[in-house]
XYZ file of C-alpha atoms in Angstrom:
398
model
C 0.000 0.000 0.000
C 2.920 2.340 0.640
C 4.050 1.831 -2.952
C 0.522 2.627 -4.143
C 0.504 5.834 -2.115
C 3.920 6.922 -3.440
C 2.829 6.208 -7.017
C -0.402 8.130 -6.444
C 1.378 11.210 -5.103
C 3.865 11.031 -7.971
C 0.986 10.872 -10.472
C -0.687 13.933 -8.941
C 2.561 15.907 -9.031
C 3.142 14.828 -12.618
C -0.286 16.148 -13.555
C 0.392 19.421 -11.777
C 3.779 20.220 -13.311
C 3.710 18.730 -16.795
C 0.382 19.833 -18.318
C 0.202 22.458 -21.073
C -0.165 26.073 -20.052
C -3.756 26.301 -21.293
C -4.899 23.423 -19.049
C -6.472 24.121 -15.665
C -5.233 22.081 -12.674
C -6.362 22.017 -9.059
C -4.781 19.921 -6.303
C -6.256 19.651 -2.829
C -6.842 17.438 0.145
C -8.845 16.927 3.326
C -7.674 15.340 6.585
C -10.321 13.957 8.957
C -9.468 12.998 12.551
C -12.170 11.392 14.721
C -12.013 11.797 18.518
C -15.002 10.139 20.161
C -16.516 8.119 22.993
C -18.427 4.922 22.165
C -20.943 3.315 24.537
C -22.664 0.019 23.584
C -25.264 -1.581 25.846
C -25.021 -5.284 26.706
C -27.205 -6.555 23.852
C -25.365 -4.466 21.277
C -21.977 -5.503 22.613
C -22.927 -9.181 22.307
C -24.344 -8.760 18.789
C -21.139 -6.982 17.687
C -18.836 -9.585 19.238
C -17.392 -7.132 21.774
C -17.996 -9.389 24.798
C -20.746 -10.510 27.213
C -21.269 -7.143 28.882
C -21.700 -3.477 27.952
C -18.756 -1.914 26.122
C -17.292 1.586 26.369
C -14.177 2.985 24.758
C -12.521 6.189 23.557
C -10.932 6.291 20.107
C -8.771 8.746 18.146
C -8.726 7.606 14.525
C -7.792 8.737 11.029
C -10.540 7.174 8.856
C -9.871 6.584 5.176
C -12.303 9.314 4.150
C -9.130 11.441 4.400
C -8.204 12.205 0.791
C -5.802 13.768 -1.696
C -7.109 14.817 -5.107
C -6.262 16.448 -8.425
C -8.588 17.860 -11.099
C -7.471 18.688 -14.656
C -9.352 20.196 -17.616
C -8.270 21.424 -21.039
C -9.520 23.800 -23.725
C -11.442 20.997 -25.527
C -13.814 20.468 -22.568
C -12.053 17.262 -21.561
C -11.352 16.659 -17.884
C -9.961 14.155 -15.417
C -10.316 13.665 -11.661
C -8.216 11.412 -9.398
C -8.720 11.009 -5.652
C -6.875 8.773 -3.184
C -8.336 7.793 0.193
C -5.843 7.588 3.073
C -6.195 6.303 6.630
C -7.650 3.398 8.603
C -9.506 1.179 6.157
C -11.129 -1.323 8.529
C -11.371 -2.606 12.064
C -12.997 -0.913 15.050
C -12.031 0.879 18.272
C -10.227 -2.133 19.806
C -8.874 -3.872 16.697
C -7.692 -1.428 14.067
C -6.296 -2.346 10.690
C -3.226 -0.480 9.547
C -3.529 2.708 7.553
C -3.586 2.297 3.793
C -4.118 4.105 0.512
C -6.756 3.333 -2.085
C -8.452 4.852 -5.103
C -11.716 6.648 -4.364
C -12.159 8.266 -7.794
C -10.382 7.894 -11.134
C -12.486 9.094 -14.046
C -12.518 11.374 -17.043
C -15.187 13.197 -19.030
C -15.836 15.051 -22.237
C -18.443 17.801 -22.538
C -19.441 17.033 -26.116
C -21.673 20.099 -26.233
C -23.554 22.216 -23.670
C -26.307 19.569 -23.525
C -24.377 16.276 -23.340
C -21.467 14.846 -21.338
C -19.926 11.381 -21.414
C -18.025 10.082 -18.371
C -15.968 6.905 -17.944
C -14.064 5.559 -14.964
C -14.402 4.876 -11.241
C -16.697 7.221 -9.291
C -20.010 7.590 -7.492
C -23.091 6.698 -9.490
C -25.897 9.239 -10.041
C -28.419 7.210 -7.988
C -29.404 8.339 -4.453
C -26.948 11.290 -4.413
C -27.868 12.983 -1.108
C -26.420 12.128 2.318
C -27.155 13.356 5.859
C -24.485 15.390 7.630
C -23.285 12.547 9.900
C -19.510 11.942 9.757
C -18.183 10.740 13.141
C -17.297 7.067 13.727
C -16.443 5.562 10.346
C -14.297 2.908 12.082
C -16.418 2.412 15.200
C -17.204 -1.169 14.173
C -20.639 -0.171 12.845
C -19.606 1.913 9.790
C -21.076 5.162 11.134
C -20.709 7.436 8.135
C -23.484 9.430 6.341
C -26.072 7.340 8.196
C -25.639 4.148 6.148
C -27.609 1.297 7.694
C -29.738 3.795 9.599
C -31.615 5.573 6.814
C -29.171 6.254 3.992
C -28.346 4.049 0.993
C -25.104 5.059 -0.728
C -24.968 3.667 -4.259
C -21.169 3.473 -4.142
C -18.074 4.357 -6.155
C -17.745 1.872 -9.013
C -16.417 1.642 -12.550
C -19.032 2.884 -14.995
C -19.839 4.563 -18.277
C -22.300 7.435 -17.885
C -24.161 9.829 -20.129
C -25.605 13.102 -18.826
C -28.224 14.991 -20.819
C -28.849 18.587 -19.721
C -32.179 20.330 -20.306
C -31.333 23.952 -19.616
C -30.731 24.753 -15.959
C -33.875 23.029 -14.664
C -33.305 19.327 -15.319
C -30.858 16.570 -16.186
C -31.074 12.923 -17.167
C -28.163 10.800 -15.946
C -27.838 7.162 -17.069
C -24.949 5.027 -15.821
C -24.011 1.490 -16.869
C -22.286 0.150 -13.756
C -20.033 -2.870 -13.236
C -22.454 -5.516 -11.833
C -19.959 -7.736 -9.985
C -20.160 -8.078 -6.204
C -22.675 -7.620 -3.382
C -23.154 -5.510 -0.271
C -20.648 -6.405 2.439
C -23.436 -6.920 4.987
C -25.631 -9.327 3.031
C -25.254 -12.435 0.894
C -27.627 -14.846 -0.773
C -27.970 -18.204 0.930
C -29.912 -20.250 3.498
C -30.820 -18.320 6.644
C -29.370 -19.975 9.738
C -29.184 -17.050 12.121
C -25.966 -15.840 10.519
C -24.797 -14.401 7.228
C -25.616 -16.534 4.198
C -23.136 -17.971 1.731
C -22.502 -16.206 -1.559
C -23.480 -18.586 -4.378
C -24.038 -15.876 -6.934
C -23.379 -15.949 -10.657
C -23.157 -12.450 -12.056
C -25.428 -11.175 -14.767
C -24.378 -10.653 -18.376
C -25.762 -7.120 -18.448
C -24.518 -4.163 -16.367
C -26.382 -2.523 -13.514
C -28.495 0.479 -14.522
C -28.451 3.602 -12.308
C -30.741 6.393 -13.462
C -31.308 9.837 -11.943
C -33.364 12.857 -13.027
C -32.293 15.872 -10.915
C -34.777 18.762 -11.028
C -33.706 22.262 -9.991
C -36.817 24.300 -9.204
C -35.562 27.523 -7.680
C -34.674 26.902 -4.024
C -36.125 23.368 -4.234
C -34.029 20.548 -5.712
C -35.537 17.094 -6.316
C -33.607 13.901 -7.047
C -35.815 11.047 -8.279
C -33.960 7.935 -9.428
C -34.068 4.198 -10.095
C -31.550 1.346 -9.811
C -31.952 -2.094 -11.432
C -29.798 -5.205 -11.651
C -30.574 -8.741 -12.852
C -28.513 -11.779 -11.913
C -28.824 -15.536 -11.553
C -27.617 -17.797 -8.732
C -26.535 -21.417 -8.484
C -26.416 -23.406 -5.292
C -23.048 -25.102 -4.974
C -23.218 -28.779 -5.897
C -26.977 -28.669 -6.467
C -28.890 -28.460 -9.727
C -31.665 -25.888 -9.917
C -34.102 -28.570 -11.125
C -36.097 -26.109 -13.178
C -36.665 -23.714 -10.252
C -36.407 -20.024 -11.146
C -32.924 -18.927 -10.052
C -33.132 -15.254 -11.015
C -32.719 -12.351 -8.598
C -33.966 -8.888 -9.499
C -32.606 -5.995 -7.480
C -34.436 -2.704 -7.800
C -34.540 0.456 -5.702
C -36.522 3.632 -6.194
C -35.304 6.846 -4.591
C -36.512 10.401 -4.069
C -34.317 13.091 -2.565
C -35.180 16.646 -1.541
C -32.917 19.583 -0.801
C -34.012 23.165 -0.249
C -32.832 26.290 1.489
C -34.534 29.479 2.607
C -32.012 31.966 3.946
C -30.084 30.329 6.789
C -32.579 27.427 7.088
C -31.968 24.216 5.147
C -33.802 20.926 4.690
C -32.425 17.745 3.127
C -34.188 14.381 3.016
C -34.168 11.173 1.026
C -36.170 7.952 0.906
C -35.412 4.605 -0.766
C -37.518 1.469 -1.250
C -36.961 -1.770 -3.129
C -35.994 -5.432 -3.076
C -32.764 -7.396 -2.698
C -30.454 -4.479 -1.906
C -27.806 -6.859 -0.619
C -27.540 -8.571 -4.009
C -25.918 -5.554 -5.614
C -23.033 -3.353 -4.545
C -23.260 -0.149 -2.570
C -23.067 0.893 1.062
C -26.022 0.205 3.348
C -23.991 -0.242 6.528
C -23.639 -3.279 8.781
C -26.804 -2.834 10.848
C -29.153 -5.840 11.242
C -31.519 -4.304 8.681
C -28.652 -4.268 6.149
C -27.883 -7.896 6.951
C -31.472 -8.877 6.072
C -31.501 -7.039 2.733
C -30.534 -10.031 0.535
C -32.735 -12.613 -1.187
C -32.858 -15.942 0.672
C -32.778 -19.534 -0.537
C -35.737 -21.528 0.760
C -35.691 -25.235 1.638
C -37.527 -26.063 -1.627
C -34.803 -24.240 -3.634
C -37.059 -21.267 -4.408
C -35.822 -17.735 -3.852
C -37.549 -15.355 -1.440
C -37.119 -11.635 -2.138
C -36.071 -9.296 0.672
C -37.883 -5.982 0.992
C -36.126 -2.896 2.370
C -36.932 0.762 2.896
C -34.875 3.605 4.332
C -35.279 7.337 4.876
C -33.567 10.207 6.642
C -34.145 13.915 7.254
C -31.564 16.595 8.054
C -32.636 20.044 9.315
C -29.991 22.770 9.531
C -29.691 26.443 10.460
C -26.585 28.562 9.798
C -25.362 30.987 12.484
C -22.311 32.603 10.895
C -19.545 29.975 11.087
C -21.758 27.484 12.978
C -24.327 25.227 11.244
C -26.186 22.785 13.548
C -27.791 19.761 11.870
C -30.646 17.855 13.506
C -30.754 14.342 12.021
C -33.133 11.379 12.100
C -33.022 8.190 10.009
C -34.615 4.758 9.796
C -34.062 1.566 7.782
C -36.099 -1.652 7.839
C -35.793 -4.998 6.036
C -37.905 -8.143 6.035
C -37.567 -11.548 4.381
C -39.284 -14.893 4.927
C -37.421 -17.272 7.229
C -38.444 -20.379 5.246
C -41.450 -22.027 3.613
C -44.482 -21.763 5.882
C -42.631 -19.660 8.453
C -43.061 -16.014 9.321
C -41.007 -13.075 8.132
C -37.802 -12.004 9.843
C -37.765 -8.233 10.301
C -35.151 -5.778 11.552
C -35.475 -1.999 11.963
C -32.516 0.297 12.666
C -32.775 3.954 13.710
C -30.501 6.930 14.369
C -31.039 10.411 15.792
C -28.839 13.207 17.034
C -27.033 16.420 16.184
C -23.917 17.285 14.159
C -22.495 20.821 14.353
C -19.735 21.845 11.895
C -17.922 24.981 13.086
C -15.503 26.893 10.842
C -12.821 28.283 13.159
C -10.380 29.459 10.484
C -9.942 29.154 6.739
C -9.366 25.463 6.112
C -9.882 24.432 9.763
C -13.220 22.997 10.892
C -14.351 21.111 13.974
C -17.553 19.061 14.099
C -19.006 18.162 17.507
C -21.438 15.277 17.007
C -23.791 13.387 19.336
C -25.619 10.425 17.766
C -27.767 7.634 19.209
C -28.229 4.357 17.294
C -30.877 1.671 17.842
C -30.330 -1.707 16.131
C -33.777 -3.013 17.126
C -34.636 -6.705 17.398
C -35.774 -9.713 15.354
C -37.697 -12.920 15.979
C -35.842 -15.924 14.540
C -37.293 -19.459 14.827
C -39.703 -18.166 17.467
C -36.950 -16.631 19.590
C -36.551 -12.900 20.079
C -33.064 -11.507 19.467
C -32.349 -8.001 20.770
C -29.507 -6.226 18.937
C -29.328 -3.369 21.427
C -28.397 0.302 21.253
C -25.264 2.433 21.301
C -24.084 6.045 21.472
C -21.231 7.892 19.730
C -20.246 11.362 20.916
C -17.173 13.429 20.219
C -15.605 15.815 17.758
C -14.159 15.503 14.277
C -11.282 17.719 13.141
C -11.187 18.616 9.456
C -8.265 20.379 7.736
C -8.744 21.334 4.068
C -6.392 22.759 1.468
């Protein structure tokens, strides 16, 4: 990873100092440092493998949302953007993986004309573009970043080919063909046995489709969108015997963002089936773990249904902008033939307060409460417990 980082820095410097005079180059970076207190109750500690009793700890971490980037454009409306993520890439507050470097973005584009752009490379997709202002605790052991698993679905940064059609200043149509390989980290297809299923998936022969239609209506911005992926699965060592082995993943989304003077509102809702059978980031909460299709005892496939939503209210007082945040995510899937559904609902609520103390220096006090809910599995209730994260994030930008 050190070699990758050195090569990445060298590439950014090469871009900066060897481009023609008419090109435009910008290099920048952001360092995030998390300083927080984590408190898990007994049920949550057990469900997270932290031990048989409640768990508390203080952590000072450099999460890999820390980044270094370069942006280049030329006189022919061609551009390129490269961004490296640096910092702790896994683990939690008691078992941290070493720091590493990895590619967050690497893509280029061509503005063919004022109405059409083509983009190719590795980046975020246009689907579900909004996120709540929650940033503390990426490596807490519960992936606490932008509310994933507790109301937000992040469609992810993947290799894609995208076309953007612009209709004046009021609307766009964005269509991305996304690499279909892989699944959510928290969910896999397979028999439900009280734990994560086994991944028996065979990828589809067509890409994933991510579609968004942003609408800019004065102070009100709307972000409707749709995601679809088709794939088939094979159970290891077992013939399908004519049983339908197809899995359809689809998600509909609607985002809202508006501002009136110092007051701002942002919100987004998502609903669909089999989220776990495509890639993205929906966290590691129990509701994320139940978001995959399940194999029944008769070899049929049962679809998992999931919804999520969040709302973020903010008010700007000079350099201080408090955000009041609430989010919820729920999944359900049938346990087996003739049995009831397994359901899990996760919730978050709290406040995040970015404060600009000097140019390029920001602190973000944040207090967030998380509820992982409970499920009934084989007639037995399982309580996943609750936890709290409170502290401050330091952000230095250049």
